[in-house]
PDB file of C-alpha atoms in Angstrom:
ATOM      1  CA  UNK A  29    -171.947  87.629  46.863  1.00 69.00           C
ATOM      2  CA  UNK A  30    -174.075  88.589  49.852  1.00 79.00           C
ATOM      3  CA  UNK A  31    -174.751  92.181  50.716  1.00 83.00           C
ATOM      4  CA  UNK A  32    -172.633  92.181  53.950  1.00 83.00           C
ATOM      5  CA  UNK A  33    -169.896  90.680  52.183  1.00 82.00           C
ATOM      6  CA  UNK A  34    -169.963  93.370  49.514  1.00 82.00           C
ATOM      7  CA  UNK A  35    -170.365  96.075  52.119  1.00 87.00           C
ATOM      8  CA  UNK A  36    -167.204  94.682  53.924  1.00 88.00           C
ATOM      9  CA  UNK A  37    -165.160  94.597  50.813  1.00 86.00           C
ATOM     10  CA  UNK A  38    -166.180  98.185  49.827  1.00 87.00           C
ATOM     11  CA  UNK A  39    -165.315  99.503  53.386  1.00 90.00           C
ATOM     12  CA  UNK A  40    -161.904  97.654  53.011  1.00 89.00           C
ATOM     13  CA  UNK A  41    -161.375  99.255  49.695  1.00 86.00           C
ATOM     14  CA  UNK A  42    -162.204 102.644  50.985  1.00 90.00           C
ATOM     15  CA  UNK A  43    -159.958 102.070  54.133  1.00 91.00           C
ATOM     16  CA  UNK A  44    -157.089 101.001  51.810  1.00 89.00           C
ATOM     17  CA  UNK A  45    -157.252 104.211  49.822  1.00 89.00           C
ATOM     18  CA  UNK A  46    -157.184 106.178  52.954  1.00 92.00           C
ATOM     19  CA  UNK A  47    -154.100 104.419  53.992  1.00 92.00           C
ATOM     20  CA  UNK A  48    -152.513 104.956  50.701  1.00 89.00           C
ATOM     21  CA  UNK A  49    -153.040 108.640  50.919  1.00 90.00           C
ATOM     22  CA  UNK A  50    -152.090 108.587  54.503  1.00 91.00           C
ATOM     23  CA  UNK A  51    -148.656 107.069  53.393  1.00 90.00           C
ATOM     24  CA  UNK A  52    -148.151 109.553  50.611  1.00 86.00           C
ATOM     25  CA  UNK A  53    -148.637 112.393  53.071  1.00 89.00           C
ATOM     26  CA  UNK A  54    -146.184 110.917  55.562  1.00 90.00           C
ATOM     27  CA  UNK A  55    -143.689 110.533  53.000  1.00 88.00           C
ATOM     28  CA  UNK A  56    -143.866 114.217  52.251  1.00 87.00           C
ATOM     29  CA  UNK A  57    -143.615 115.034  55.977  1.00 92.00           C
ATOM     30  CA  UNK A  58    -140.467 112.796  56.480  1.00 92.00           C
ATOM     31  CA  UNK A  59    -138.625 114.274  53.504  1.00 90.00           C
ATOM     32  CA  UNK A  60    -139.439 117.910  54.606  1.00 92.00           C
ATOM     33  CA  UNK A  61    -138.201 117.073  58.181  1.00 93.00           C
ATOM     34  CA  UNK A  62    -134.818 115.993  56.596  1.00 92.00           C
ATOM     35  CA  UNK A  63    -134.765 119.014  54.481  1.00 92.00           C
ATOM     36  CA  UNK A  64    -135.279 121.301  57.336  1.00 94.00           C
ATOM     37  CA  UNK A  65    -132.541 119.487  59.436  1.00 93.00           C
ATOM     38  CA  UNK A  66    -130.124 119.706  56.476  1.00 93.00           C
ATOM     39  CA  UNK A  67    -130.819 123.435  55.929  1.00 93.00           C
ATOM     40  CA  UNK A  68    -130.567 124.087  59.609  1.00 93.00           C
ATOM     41  CA  UNK A  69    -127.172 122.431  60.074  1.00 93.00           C
ATOM     42  CA  UNK A  70    -125.954 124.141  56.890  1.00 91.00           C
ATOM     43  CA  UNK A  71    -127.107 127.548  58.302  1.00 92.00           C
ATOM     44  CA  UNK A  72    -125.641 126.963  61.827  1.00 90.00           C
ATOM     45  CA  UNK A  73    -122.313 125.651  60.420  1.00 88.00           C
ATOM     46  CA  UNK A  74    -121.904 128.651  58.030  1.00 87.00           C
ATOM     47  CA  UNK A  75    -122.622 130.979  60.950  1.00 88.00           C
ATOM     48  CA  UNK A  76    -119.975 129.259  63.187  1.00 85.00           C
ATOM     49  CA  UNK A  77    -117.501 129.357  60.324  1.00 81.00           C
ATOM     50  CA  UNK A  78    -118.067 133.036  59.609  1.00 83.00           C
ATOM     51  CA  UNK A  79    -118.173 134.301  63.277  1.00 83.00           C
ATOM     52  CA  UNK A  80    -115.475 132.089  64.919  1.00 77.00           C
ATOM     53  CA  UNK A  81    -112.146 133.890  64.827  1.00 69.00           C
ATOM     54  CA  UNK A  82    -110.314 131.461  66.991  1.00 72.00           C
ATOM     55  CA  UNK A  83    -110.831 128.035  65.271  1.00 72.00           C
ATOM     56  CA  UNK A  84    -109.911 125.142  67.401  1.00 78.00           C
ATOM     57  CA  UNK A  85    -110.059 121.278  67.396  1.00 80.00           C
ATOM     58  CA  UNK A  86    -113.456 121.346  69.399  1.00 83.00           C
ATOM     59  CA  UNK A  87    -115.203 123.330  66.728  1.00 82.00           C
ATOM     60  CA  UNK A  88    -113.898 121.029  63.956  1.00 83.00           C
ATOM     61  CA  UNK A  89    -114.951 117.987  65.943  1.00 85.00           C
ATOM     62  CA  UNK A  90    -118.344 119.591  66.822  1.00 86.00           C
ATOM     63  CA  UNK A  91    -119.193 120.353  63.265  1.00 88.00           C
ATOM     64  CA  UNK A  92    -117.862 117.171  61.957  1.00 88.00           C
ATOM     65  CA  UNK A  93    -120.150 115.302  64.388  1.00 91.00           C
ATOM     66  CA  UNK A  94    -123.128 117.485  63.419  1.00 90.00           C
ATOM     67  CA  UNK A  95    -122.414 116.761  59.697  1.00 90.00           C
ATOM     68  CA  UNK A  96    -121.975 113.043  60.476  1.00 92.00           C
ATOM     69  CA  UNK A  97    -125.335 112.814  62.306  1.00 93.00           C
ATOM     70  CA  UNK A  98    -126.976 114.666  59.423  1.00 92.00           C
ATOM     71  CA  UNK A  99    -125.828 112.064  57.054  1.00 92.00           C
ATOM     72  CA  UNK A 100    -127.001 109.316  59.395  1.00 94.00           C
ATOM     73  CA  UNK A 101    -130.403 110.868  59.627  1.00 93.00           C
ATOM     74  CA  UNK A 102    -130.330 110.826  55.707  1.00 92.00           C
ATOM     75  CA  UNK A 103    -129.870 107.142  55.838  1.00 93.00           C
ATOM     76  CA  UNK A 104    -132.710 106.633  58.477  1.00 93.00           C
ATOM     77  CA  UNK A 105    -135.083 108.943  56.377  1.00 93.00           C
ATOM     78  CA  UNK A 106    -134.238 106.737  53.358  1.00 91.00           C
ATOM     79  CA  UNK A 107    -135.105 103.754  55.227  1.00 91.00           C
ATOM     80  CA  UNK A 108    -138.416 105.157  56.645  1.00 92.00           C
ATOM     81  CA  UNK A 109    -139.323 106.135  53.000  1.00 90.00           C
ATOM     82  CA  UNK A 110    -138.519 102.715  51.816  1.00 89.00           C
ATOM     83  CA  UNK A 111    -140.940 101.154  54.430  1.00 89.00           C
ATOM     84  CA  UNK A 112    -143.511 103.624  53.603  1.00 89.00           C
ATOM     85  CA  UNK A 113    -143.181 102.534  49.806  1.00 88.00           C
ATOM     86  CA  UNK A 114    -143.587  98.922  50.896  1.00 87.00           C
ATOM     87  CA  UNK A 115    -146.690  99.693  52.914  1.00 88.00           C
ATOM     88  CA  UNK A 116    -148.028 101.601  49.865  1.00 87.00           C
ATOM     89  CA  UNK A 117    -147.492  98.683  47.641  1.00 85.00           C
ATOM     90  CA  UNK A 118    -149.197  96.318  50.010  1.00 88.00           C
ATOM     91  CA  UNK A 119    -152.291  98.524  50.146  1.00 88.00           C
ATOM     92  CA  UNK A 120    -152.458  98.963  46.392  1.00 85.00           C
ATOM     93  CA  UNK A 121    -152.301  95.322  45.769  1.00 86.00           C
ATOM     94  CA  UNK A 122    -155.112  94.954  48.523  1.00 87.00           C
ATOM     95  CA  UNK A 123    -157.011  97.395  46.388  1.00 85.00           C
ATOM     96  CA  UNK A 124    -156.468  95.516  43.270  1.00 82.00           C
ATOM     97  CA  UNK A 125    -157.449  92.367  44.616  1.00 85.00           C
ATOM     98  CA  UNK A 126    -160.813  93.795  46.047  1.00 85.00           C
ATOM     99  CA  UNK A 127    -161.404  95.328  42.732  1.00 82.00           C
ATOM    100  CA  UNK A 128    -161.061  91.994  41.058  1.00 81.00           C
ATOM    101  CA  UNK A 129    -163.341  90.177  43.547  1.00 81.00           C
ATOM    102  CA  UNK A 130    -165.994  92.844  43.301  1.00 80.00           C
ATOM    103  CA  UNK A 131    -165.976  93.408  39.434  1.00 78.00           C
ATOM    104  CA  UNK A 132    -164.383  90.471  37.661  1.00 76.00           C
ATOM    105  CA  UNK A 133    -167.636  88.225  37.786  1.00 76.00           C
ATOM    106  CA  UNK A 134    -169.714  91.039  36.394  1.00 76.00           C
ATOM    107  CA  UNK A 135    -171.850  90.336  33.417  1.00 80.00           C
ATOM    108  CA  UNK A 136    -171.986  94.003  32.673  1.00 79.00           C
ATOM    109  CA  UNK A 137    -170.155  94.654  29.502  1.00 80.00           C
ATOM    110  CA  UNK A 138    -169.220  98.187  30.556  1.00 79.00           C
ATOM    111  CA  UNK A 139    -167.516  96.897  33.652  1.00 76.00           C
ATOM    112  CA  UNK A 140    -165.703  94.202  31.769  1.00 75.00           C
ATOM    113  CA  UNK A 141    -164.385  96.878  29.358  1.00 77.00           C
ATOM    114  CA  UNK A 142    -163.459  99.118  32.267  1.00 75.00           C
ATOM    115  CA  UNK A 143    -161.251  96.503  33.663  1.00 73.00           C
ATOM    116  CA  UNK A 144    -159.379  95.997  30.381  1.00 73.00           C
ATOM    117  CA  UNK A 145    -157.955  99.608  30.330  1.00 69.00           C
ATOM    118  CA  UNK A 146    -154.653  98.786  31.892  1.00 67.00           C
ATOM    119  CA  UNK A 147    -153.068 101.840  30.322  1.00 65.00           C
ATOM    120  CA  UNK A 148    -155.109 103.895  32.604  1.00 59.00           C
ATOM    121  CA  UNK A 149    -153.933 102.242  35.706  1.00 59.00           C
ATOM    122  CA  UNK A 150    -156.940  99.956  36.047  1.00 66.00           C
ATOM    123  CA  UNK A 151    -155.396  96.778  37.321  1.00 66.00           C
ATOM    124  CA  UNK A 152    -156.761  93.519  38.760  1.00 62.00           C
ATOM    125  CA  UNK A 153    -154.336  91.009  39.918  1.00 61.00           C
ATOM    126  CA  UNK A 154    -155.102  88.241  37.501  1.00 57.00           C
ATOM    127  CA  UNK A 155    -153.867  90.904  34.596  1.00 54.00           C
ATOM    128  CA  UNK A 156    -151.112  92.426  36.545  1.00 53.00           C
ATOM    129  CA  UNK A 157    -147.782  91.183  35.057  1.00 50.00           C
ATOM    130  CA  UNK A 158    -145.490  93.438  36.509  1.00 55.00           C
ATOM    131  CA  UNK A 159    -145.639  93.979  40.229  1.00 55.00           C
ATOM    132  CA  UNK A 160    -144.677  97.406  41.800  1.00 55.00           C
ATOM    133  CA  UNK A 161    -141.329  97.109  43.880  1.00 58.00           C
ATOM    134  CA  UNK A 162    -138.356  99.165  44.521  1.00 60.00           C
ATOM    135  CA  UNK A 163    -138.463 102.759  44.975  1.00 66.00           C
ATOM    136  CA  UNK A 164    -141.044 104.014  42.524  1.00 69.00           C
ATOM    137  CA  UNK A 165    -141.045 106.919  40.344  1.00 72.00           C
ATOM    138  CA  UNK A 166    -142.093 109.679  42.845  1.00 75.00           C
ATOM    139  CA  UNK A 167    -139.376 108.781  45.259  1.00 81.00           C
ATOM    140  CA  UNK A 168    -136.531 108.915  42.825  1.00 83.00           C
ATOM    141  CA  UNK A 169    -136.180 112.654  43.079  1.00 82.00           C
ATOM    142  CA  UNK A 170    -136.380 112.668  46.888  1.00 85.00           C
ATOM    143  CA  UNK A 171    -133.666 110.090  47.115  1.00 87.00           C
ATOM    144  CA  UNK A 172    -131.592 112.171  44.560  1.00 87.00           C
ATOM    145  CA  UNK A 173    -131.939 115.102  46.892  1.00 87.00           C
ATOM    146  CA  UNK A 174    -131.059 113.220  50.104  1.00 89.00           C
ATOM    147  CA  UNK A 175    -128.023 111.837  48.344  1.00 89.00           C
ATOM    148  CA  UNK A 176    -126.886 115.321  47.254  1.00 91.00           C
ATOM    149  CA  UNK A 177    -127.371 116.566  50.834  1.00 90.00           C
ATOM    150  CA  UNK A 178    -125.295 113.640  52.197  1.00 90.00           C
ATOM    151  CA  UNK A 179    -122.605 114.259  49.718  1.00 91.00           C
ATOM    152  CA  UNK A 180    -122.595 117.990  50.787  1.00 90.00           C
ATOM    153  CA  UNK A 181    -122.324 117.079  54.344  1.00 89.00           C
ATOM    154  CA  UNK A 182    -119.511 114.632  53.624  1.00 89.00           C
ATOM    155  CA  UNK A 183    -117.590 117.494  51.712  1.00 89.00           C
ATOM    156  CA  UNK A 184    -118.086 119.683  54.597  1.00 86.00           C
ATOM    157  CA  UNK A 185    -116.500 117.079  56.851  1.00 85.00           C
ATOM    158  CA  UNK A 186    -113.518 116.827  54.408  1.00 85.00           C
ATOM    159  CA  UNK A 187    -113.112 120.641  54.197  1.00 82.00           C
ATOM    160  CA  UNK A 188    -113.167 120.837  57.990  1.00 79.00           C
ATOM    161  CA  UNK A 189    -110.731 118.080  58.229  1.00 77.00           C
ATOM    162  CA  UNK A 190    -108.388 119.720  55.580  1.00 77.00           C
ATOM    163  CA  UNK A 191    -108.592 123.125  57.056  1.00 73.00           C
ATOM    164  CA  UNK A 192    -107.874 121.918  60.449  1.00 66.00           C
ATOM    165  CA  UNK A 193    -104.850 119.990  59.197  1.00 61.00           C
ATOM    166  CA  UNK A 194    -103.896 123.130  57.295  1.00 55.00           C
ATOM    167  CA  UNK A 195    -104.116 125.340  60.431  1.00 55.00           C
ATOM    168  CA  UNK A 196    -101.855 122.926  62.433  1.00 55.00           C
ATOM    169  CA  UNK A 197     -99.115 123.294  59.860  1.00 55.00           C
TER     170      UNK A 197
END
């Protein structure tokens, strides 16, 4: 391998790790935005429920619409997180390929020993039997939180509709 090819691969390797870290940071930002939205909607709705003595259909409709859009925002957030996960997987595969190109033909025994430690997360594509796919372990908790928040919003809609029907009777 010529030196300019090696330099190019090393630059690609470093840039790929930078992208993986940026994706992880964005994932946290998106989940925080949704959490802030959820808590804000909950606070506003509790404030409205406590302070409005004259309850009418407009308030019920407005809050229901607000809850519905919060649920929809959760669906969009999950879609964004899934897209970010796919980008993360692509860059990790690229990193593994570059690692293999740079190190697999080495005659150095220490390098070859290093490449065999798959239990430490060292992977090259020729050894990789399981491809990362789906959600990934770090996103499971975030998805569960979004699901719980969506269920809370759906229950709020049901409660609003139930109380507005009970008030009509």
